[in-house]
């Protein structure tokens, strides 16, 4: 019903579960996330956007990142030609 009302609904999965659905390896997906996060921290705007393509759901008492990717948005990103990524 939310999608009918215009609210975006997306599936968020950790890299190990998302990678096979996206047709890449978990390590490739983690590298994509790491690169995007490094660019974000450096203040550069890339094609991938935190909160839209990937997010960190790490608990406040943890020191380990808990990345998730939007299957829909990451699929769109991966369909771009490499020179546009």
mmCIF file of C-alpha atoms in Angstrom:
data_model
loop_
_atom_site.group_PDB
_atom_site.id
_atom_site.type_symbol
_atom_site.label_atom_id
_atom_site.label_comp_id
_atom_site.label_asym_id
_atom_site.label_seq_id
_atom_site.Cartn_x
_atom_site.Cartn_y
_atom_site.Cartn_z
ATOM 1 C CA UNK A 1 0.000 0.000 0.000
ATOM 2 C CA UNK A 2 2.869 2.392 0.666
ATOM 3 C CA UNK A 3 4.134 1.997 -2.904
ATOM 4 C CA UNK A 4 0.649 2.812 -4.217
ATOM 5 C CA UNK A 5 0.726 6.004 -2.164
ATOM 6 C CA UNK A 6 4.042 6.975 -3.739
ATOM 7 C CA UNK A 7 6.368 5.997 -0.901
ATOM 8 C CA UNK A 8 9.496 4.219 -2.117
ATOM 9 C CA UNK A 9 9.841 0.640 -0.950
ATOM 10 C CA UNK A 10 13.198 -1.005 -1.339
ATOM 11 C CA UNK A 11 14.818 -4.164 -0.090
ATOM 12 C CA UNK A 12 17.994 -3.636 1.937
ATOM 13 C CA UNK A 13 20.356 -6.585 2.309
ATOM 14 C CA UNK A 14 23.904 -7.100 3.600
ATOM 15 C CA UNK A 15 26.580 -7.512 0.901
ATOM 16 C CA UNK A 16 26.849 -11.303 1.276
ATOM 17 C CA UNK A 17 23.140 -11.708 0.538
ATOM 18 C CA UNK A 18 22.835 -8.888 -1.994
ATOM 19 C CA UNK A 19 25.821 -9.771 -4.190
ATOM 20 C CA UNK A 20 24.396 -12.969 -5.754
ATOM 21 C CA UNK A 21 21.159 -11.139 -6.570
ATOM 22 C CA UNK A 22 23.195 -8.402 -8.257
ATOM 23 C CA UNK A 23 25.405 -10.821 -10.192
ATOM 24 C CA UNK A 24 28.683 -9.850 -8.524
ATOM 25 C CA UNK A 25 30.800 -11.294 -5.737
ATOM 26 C CA UNK A 26 30.451 -10.133 -2.121
ATOM 27 C CA UNK A 27 34.030 -8.806 -2.217
ATOM 28 C CA UNK A 28 33.271 -6.750 -5.339
ATOM 29 C CA UNK A 29 30.232 -5.274 -3.617
ATOM 30 C CA UNK A 30 32.195 -4.494 -0.450
ATOM 31 C CA UNK A 31 34.844 -2.766 -2.604
ATOM 32 C CA UNK A 32 32.155 -0.667 -4.301
ATOM 33 C CA UNK A 33 30.784 0.354 -0.895
ATOM 34 C CA UNK A 34 34.269 1.102 0.489
ATOM 35 C CA UNK A 35 35.117 3.294 -2.492
ATOM 36 C CA UNK A 36 31.812 5.165 -2.265
ATOM 37 C CA UNK A 37 32.206 5.666 1.475
ATOM 38 C CA UNK A 38 35.772 6.959 1.086
ATOM 39 C CA UNK A 39 34.549 9.475 -1.503
ATOM 40 C CA UNK A 40 31.695 10.547 0.779
ATOM 41 C CA UNK A 41 34.016 11.036 3.754
ATOM 42 C CA UNK A 42 36.389 13.061 1.558
ATOM 43 C CA UNK A 43 33.500 15.338 0.602
ATOM 44 C CA UNK A 44 33.280 14.207 -3.013
ATOM 45 C CA UNK A 45 29.947 13.501 -4.600
ATOM 46 C CA UNK A 46 29.885 10.311 -6.599
ATOM 47 C CA UNK A 47 27.131 8.418 -8.329
ATOM 48 C CA UNK A 48 26.494 6.248 -5.271
ATOM 49 C CA UNK A 49 24.751 8.054 -2.439
ATOM 50 C CA UNK A 50 24.734 7.057 1.210
ATOM 51 C CA UNK A 51 21.184 6.302 2.322
ATOM 52 C CA UNK A 52 19.999 5.663 -1.227
ATOM 53 C CA UNK A 53 22.385 3.029 -2.590
ATOM 54 C CA UNK A 54 24.015 1.849 0.633
ATOM 55 C CA UNK A 55 23.767 2.463 4.368
ATOM 56 C CA UNK A 56 25.353 1.424 7.640
ATOM 57 C CA UNK A 57 23.041 -0.080 10.249
ATOM 58 C CA UNK A 58 25.803 -0.580 12.816
ATOM 59 C CA UNK A 59 24.538 -0.565 16.380
ATOM 60 C CA UNK A 60 25.763 2.207 18.645
ATOM 61 C CA UNK A 61 27.711 -0.208 20.837
ATOM 62 C CA UNK A 62 29.546 -1.856 17.923
ATOM 63 C CA UNK A 63 32.793 -1.011 16.179
ATOM 64 C CA UNK A 64 32.044 -3.206 13.160
ATOM 65 C CA UNK A 65 30.284 -1.671 10.149
ATOM 66 C CA UNK A 66 27.022 -3.357 9.179
ATOM 67 C CA UNK A 67 26.584 -2.363 5.551
ATOM 68 C CA UNK A 68 23.387 -2.872 3.618
ATOM 69 C CA UNK A 69 22.643 -2.099 -0.003
ATOM 70 C CA UNK A 70 19.410 -1.227 -1.733
ATOM 71 C CA UNK A 71 18.895 -4.003 -4.254
ATOM 72 C CA UNK A 72 16.867 -1.754 -6.538
ATOM 73 C CA UNK A 73 19.233 1.226 -6.483
ATOM 74 C CA UNK A 74 22.437 -0.826 -6.657
ATOM 75 C CA UNK A 75 21.018 -2.749 -9.614
ATOM 76 C CA UNK A 76 20.408 0.534 -11.427
ATOM 77 C CA UNK A 77 23.963 1.642 -10.608
ATOM 78 C CA UNK A 78 25.481 -1.613 -11.858
ATOM 79 C CA UNK A 79 23.549 -1.338 -15.123
ATOM 80 C CA UNK A 80 25.419 1.889 -15.936
ATOM 81 C CA UNK A 81 28.382 1.584 -18.302
ATOM 82 C CA UNK A 82 31.640 1.443 -16.284
ATOM 83 C CA UNK A 83 32.758 4.861 -17.527
ATOM 84 C CA UNK A 84 29.634 6.450 -16.002
ATOM 85 C CA UNK A 85 30.064 4.886 -12.560
#
